[in-house]
XYZ file of C-alpha atoms in Angstrom:
350
model
C -15.107 14.560 -19.074
C -17.008 13.927 -15.473
C -20.452 14.731 -17.780
C -19.243 11.555 -20.248
C -18.497 9.416 -17.416
C -21.704 10.068 -15.600
C -23.386 9.329 -19.056
C -21.782 5.985 -19.588
C -23.106 5.022 -16.288
C -26.214 4.551 -18.016
C -27.651 1.343 -19.131
C -26.794 0.661 -22.905
C -29.602 1.855 -24.837
C -29.764 -1.366 -26.800
C -33.081 -0.484 -28.818
C -31.787 3.144 -30.035
C -28.360 3.352 -29.563
C -25.394 3.378 -31.744
C -21.778 2.463 -31.654
C -19.294 5.632 -31.235
C -15.327 6.063 -31.121
C -15.479 6.074 -27.310
C -16.842 2.222 -27.594
C -13.231 1.390 -28.434
C -11.231 3.760 -26.640
C -10.695 1.380 -23.560
C -12.438 3.529 -21.073
C -15.914 3.029 -19.530
C -18.007 3.099 -22.346
C -15.859 0.232 -23.628
C -16.504 -1.893 -20.351
C -20.125 -1.097 -20.772
C -20.683 -2.694 -24.113
C -18.584 -5.359 -23.767
C -20.249 -6.380 -20.229
C -23.969 -5.673 -21.808
C -23.468 -6.885 -24.956
C -20.741 -9.424 -25.434
C -20.436 -11.005 -22.201
C -24.132 -11.185 -21.652
C -24.182 -13.083 -24.817
C -21.407 -15.748 -24.709
C -21.477 -15.823 -20.632
C -19.300 -18.335 -19.033
C -16.773 -18.998 -16.235
C -13.606 -17.781 -18.388
C -15.366 -14.626 -19.700
C -16.501 -13.711 -16.359
C -12.990 -13.802 -14.850
C -12.199 -11.053 -16.696
C -8.510 -11.749 -17.897
C -7.270 -10.633 -21.383
C -6.628 -14.351 -22.156
C -7.968 -17.411 -21.082
C -6.577 -20.719 -19.490
C -7.457 -24.213 -20.222
C -6.632 -27.365 -19.678
C -6.817 -30.121 -22.612
C -6.457 -33.964 -22.630
C -3.209 -35.542 -24.015
C -2.923 -35.737 -27.871
C -2.728 -33.698 -31.282
C -4.104 -30.380 -31.395
C -5.413 -28.582 -34.284
C -6.078 -24.624 -34.573
C -7.816 -22.577 -37.237
C -8.368 -18.715 -37.555
C -10.899 -17.532 -40.147
C -12.469 -13.889 -40.959
C -15.778 -13.150 -41.900
C -17.182 -9.746 -44.126
C -20.357 -11.532 -45.359
C -22.809 -9.003 -47.080
C -25.593 -8.471 -45.894
C -24.833 -9.149 -42.084
C -28.117 -10.988 -42.172
C -29.296 -13.427 -44.304
C -32.102 -16.128 -44.481
C -31.140 -19.104 -42.214
C -28.591 -17.111 -40.323
C -26.209 -13.883 -39.825
C -22.527 -13.121 -39.814
C -22.580 -14.265 -36.069
C -23.332 -17.899 -36.772
C -21.593 -18.015 -39.485
C -18.550 -17.316 -37.566
C -19.357 -19.515 -34.870
C -20.554 -22.646 -37.484
C -17.269 -21.668 -39.953
C -14.557 -21.897 -37.504
C -16.048 -25.070 -36.077
C -16.184 -26.919 -39.210
C -12.602 -25.625 -40.088
C -11.633 -27.717 -37.264
C -13.569 -30.692 -37.641
C -12.591 -31.082 -40.965
C -9.512 -32.657 -39.346
C -11.708 -35.119 -37.602
C -11.248 -33.214 -34.659
C -12.914 -32.742 -31.547
C -13.562 -28.669 -31.388
C -13.171 -27.395 -27.662
C -13.006 -23.679 -27.918
C -13.250 -20.339 -29.896
C -12.304 -17.014 -29.520
C -13.978 -13.891 -31.217
C -12.756 -10.732 -32.289
C -15.032 -7.591 -33.727
C -13.848 -4.699 -35.827
C -17.056 -2.499 -35.625
C -17.646 0.797 -37.863
C -18.972 3.896 -35.498
C -22.578 4.669 -35.933
C -23.417 0.647 -35.921
C -26.839 0.062 -33.924
C -26.550 -1.326 -30.721
C -29.704 -3.370 -31.571
C -27.795 -5.135 -34.583
C -25.002 -6.009 -32.355
C -26.670 -7.497 -29.622
C -28.492 -9.559 -32.327
C -25.494 -10.802 -33.823
C -23.798 -11.336 -30.795
C -26.953 -13.573 -29.015
C -27.156 -15.873 -32.156
C -23.278 -16.000 -31.777
C -23.773 -16.945 -27.761
C -26.633 -19.917 -28.984
C -24.988 -21.056 -31.715
C -21.508 -22.049 -29.648
C -23.865 -23.184 -26.881
C -25.807 -25.792 -29.018
C -22.610 -26.774 -30.663
C -21.081 -27.483 -27.243
C -17.929 -24.661 -27.890
C -17.989 -21.846 -26.073
C -16.203 -18.707 -26.835
C -13.902 -17.934 -24.107
C -11.765 -14.671 -25.277
C -12.097 -12.106 -27.542
C -11.569 -8.339 -28.662
C -13.434 -5.074 -29.409
C -12.105 -2.229 -31.669
C -14.308 0.696 -33.193
C -13.119 2.345 -36.571
C -14.518 5.820 -38.015
C -17.326 5.727 -40.021
C -16.840 4.694 -43.245
C -13.844 2.663 -42.754
C -15.976 -0.420 -42.090
C -19.046 -2.105 -43.204
C -20.981 -2.325 -39.814
C -18.809 -5.189 -38.554
C -16.326 -7.607 -39.383
C -15.499 -10.864 -37.218
C -12.395 -12.960 -36.698
C -12.232 -16.036 -34.997
C -9.825 -18.663 -33.856
C -10.374 -22.102 -32.501
C -8.760 -25.161 -31.029
C -9.499 -28.799 -30.982
C -8.615 -32.453 -30.404
C -7.567 -35.061 -32.771
C -8.666 -38.057 -31.879
C -5.831 -40.947 -31.345
C -4.853 -42.627 -34.671
C -6.702 -40.627 -37.266
C -4.166 -38.250 -39.389
C -6.379 -37.102 -42.184
C -4.141 -35.125 -45.072
C -4.999 -33.397 -48.081
C -2.747 -35.229 -50.011
C -3.887 -38.553 -49.223
C -6.563 -39.002 -51.591
C -5.884 -42.277 -53.927
C -7.150 -44.057 -57.525
C -10.543 -45.717 -56.393
C -11.380 -44.051 -53.353
C -15.233 -42.571 -53.154
C -16.375 -38.921 -53.433
C -19.409 -38.365 -50.699
C -20.916 -35.168 -50.130
C -22.944 -34.736 -47.074
C -25.955 -33.228 -48.792
C -27.756 -30.484 -51.534
C -25.111 -27.891 -52.755
C -25.401 -24.118 -53.165
C -28.033 -23.267 -50.473
C -25.757 -20.899 -48.494
C -24.348 -18.737 -51.494
C -27.924 -18.685 -53.356
C -29.484 -17.460 -50.090
C -26.981 -14.446 -49.447
C -27.111 -13.985 -53.102
C -30.826 -13.687 -53.074
C -30.755 -11.011 -50.068
C -27.718 -9.032 -51.461
C -29.583 -8.607 -54.882
C -32.686 -8.113 -53.266
C -34.031 -10.826 -54.968
C -37.658 -12.988 -53.940
C -37.813 -16.755 -55.035
C -41.484 -18.764 -54.985
C -39.937 -20.956 -52.894
C -37.365 -19.880 -49.537
C -34.217 -20.575 -49.925
C -32.063 -20.284 -46.718
C -28.268 -20.940 -45.924
C -27.297 -24.308 -44.530
C -24.882 -23.066 -42.148
C -24.543 -25.371 -39.472
C -21.620 -27.009 -37.112
C -20.563 -30.291 -38.642
C -18.470 -31.813 -35.937
C -21.401 -34.251 -34.568
C -21.927 -35.451 -38.261
C -17.824 -35.755 -38.553
C -17.845 -37.637 -35.030
C -20.428 -40.249 -36.346
C -18.207 -40.693 -39.579
C -15.043 -41.324 -37.674
C -16.555 -43.444 -35.323
C -18.053 -45.776 -38.388
C -14.734 -45.842 -40.475
C -12.406 -43.422 -39.421
C -9.325 -45.755 -40.549
C -10.652 -45.383 -44.391
C -11.500 -41.475 -44.287
C -8.500 -39.811 -46.447
C -9.684 -36.132 -45.978
C -12.532 -34.051 -45.512
C -13.371 -30.448 -46.930
C -16.154 -28.062 -46.269
C -16.718 -26.237 -49.696
C -17.416 -22.704 -48.983
C -16.385 -20.231 -51.390
C -15.887 -21.820 -54.905
C -18.249 -24.309 -53.784
C -17.758 -27.768 -54.458
C -15.601 -27.303 -57.820
C -12.691 -25.570 -55.890
C -12.742 -28.220 -53.259
C -12.307 -31.046 -55.801
C -9.787 -29.005 -57.998
C -7.572 -28.304 -54.758
C -7.536 -31.854 -53.496
C -6.856 -33.005 -57.090
C -4.026 -30.898 -57.011
C -2.604 -31.492 -53.967
C -2.742 -35.377 -53.960
C -1.878 -35.359 -57.708
C -4.780 -37.117 -58.905
C -7.904 -36.800 -60.779
C -11.819 -36.918 -60.239
C -14.731 -38.484 -61.895
C -18.011 -37.056 -60.869
C -21.864 -37.740 -61.863
C -23.881 -34.921 -62.336
C -27.205 -36.594 -61.797
C -25.640 -38.048 -58.260
C -24.788 -34.836 -56.539
C -27.458 -33.243 -54.115
C -29.128 -30.045 -55.507
C -32.642 -28.490 -54.651
C -34.809 -27.653 -57.475
C -35.263 -24.633 -56.002
C -31.507 -24.079 -55.975
C -30.959 -25.537 -59.454
C -33.582 -22.916 -60.514
C -32.137 -19.772 -58.695
C -28.734 -20.709 -60.111
C -30.150 -20.838 -63.534
C -31.764 -17.467 -63.340
C -28.659 -15.928 -61.939
C -26.353 -17.380 -64.579
C -24.404 -19.387 -61.413
C -22.880 -22.788 -61.854
C -23.934 -24.504 -58.592
C -20.598 -26.224 -58.683
C -18.956 -23.188 -57.676
C -21.701 -21.812 -55.343
C -20.278 -21.865 -51.344
C -22.174 -24.077 -48.528
C -21.489 -23.395 -45.151
C -23.265 -26.678 -43.680
C -21.772 -29.353 -46.257
C -19.018 -31.468 -46.146
C -16.991 -33.627 -49.072
C -15.303 -36.905 -47.751
C -12.712 -39.042 -49.695
C -13.195 -42.752 -48.472
C -10.899 -45.655 -49.373
C -13.730 -47.803 -51.515
C -13.413 -50.377 -48.581
C -15.242 -47.977 -46.040
C -17.255 -46.192 -48.008
C -20.370 -48.020 -47.464
C -20.129 -47.459 -43.441
C -19.215 -43.728 -43.777
C -22.067 -43.104 -46.109
C -24.679 -45.050 -43.875
C -23.236 -43.454 -40.776
C -23.762 -39.751 -42.561
C -27.397 -40.574 -43.827
C -28.224 -41.772 -40.215
C -27.131 -38.008 -39.214
C -29.463 -35.084 -39.516
C -27.123 -33.417 -41.363
C -25.991 -36.048 -43.402
C -29.707 -37.267 -44.121
C -28.796 -36.427 -48.161
C -25.362 -37.695 -48.278
C -24.785 -39.142 -51.805
C -21.632 -40.904 -53.262
C -21.204 -38.980 -56.521
C -17.932 -39.957 -57.815
C -14.565 -41.635 -57.680
C -10.869 -40.500 -57.619
C -8.564 -41.652 -60.488
C -5.618 -41.766 -61.888
C -4.570 -38.255 -63.683
C -1.250 -36.561 -64.390
C -2.979 -33.296 -65.092
C -5.245 -33.483 -62.255
C -8.603 -32.826 -63.936
C -11.916 -33.065 -62.517
C -14.263 -34.462 -64.871
C -17.864 -34.450 -65.118
C -20.289 -36.999 -66.280
C -23.304 -34.404 -67.257
C -27.416 -35.306 -66.967
C -27.173 -35.587 -70.883
C -24.841 -38.198 -70.985
C -21.930 -35.875 -72.069
C -18.681 -34.882 -70.202
C -17.190 -31.554 -69.114
C -14.206 -30.582 -66.945
C -15.391 -29.114 -63.814
C -12.533 -26.100 -63.463
C -11.743 -23.480 -61.105
C -13.908 -20.242 -60.292
C -12.628 -17.782 -62.640
C -12.806 -14.265 -60.920
C -15.521 -13.652 -58.140
C -18.880 -15.001 -58.877
C -20.466 -14.116 -55.382
C -18.756 -11.233 -53.700
C -18.228 -11.416 -49.614
C -19.968 -14.557 -49.474
C -18.867 -15.368 -45.713
């Protein structure tokens, strides 16, 4: 025992070492892992206090809270990794309420034998993403499971934010005549992860669109918050699932135009090669907004003025439809029903 304790007084061998069960056992080794990797990556006053929780002050008003889990495979993909995805995804869930994200938590389930170097890379990228977004990770937890009981590392997050006064976005608020706006090209994230997962190479690099959208949302709210009915980030299941979910909750239908949906040629080609419908492919840095017709132009202009909304497009409208169908006019002038994704098109995409 004394030899073990003495051994773990040495600095972590990040370059060559691996996580073992002692790093989740609550002893010196666990403390060293937390200090040497997580506190170093996420450094802030809350974590330096060393408490099992973090206390914080919030302005008056309505709060929103979200929680999420991340099991993406592979852990590293073009344009990001599981760490950046966890930060961006949690922030975006808060932002879709029109809220200002304030704080995050992060919990790690780590498999025995996972390399310190990969864990540090993930943690450092999470810290950088949270600092860039201005939303600190202020508390967390670490567990280690036996080899074969996890796939490298899984991350669970939670986030809190504040909703501006007078803003009340609701999933059942879409009304016939409302405009449907997408903030940019679809399918980038899903194709980027799929290409790495299947060891595919394309002539043009396709990278994930993973990004924190709260700055874009703030500009949209400032330009036309009173006219925004609701917002969603079309992650798993893509645009198709998002529109079908809204249609079902609002008891309306949608009519969208395929030619107006932003789609990179290389992503379209990759989807055709892989047999994927781009409308079903996940996104991690895009949003769908349903906006009252009188505010659509102002909101669209604000989106296009922001770097993350420069490709924003009005792609269709809400229609009265008791069947809650999402219908699309195709590039060939025909029409088709855009249905929910059936089965698992892209496993472990986020």
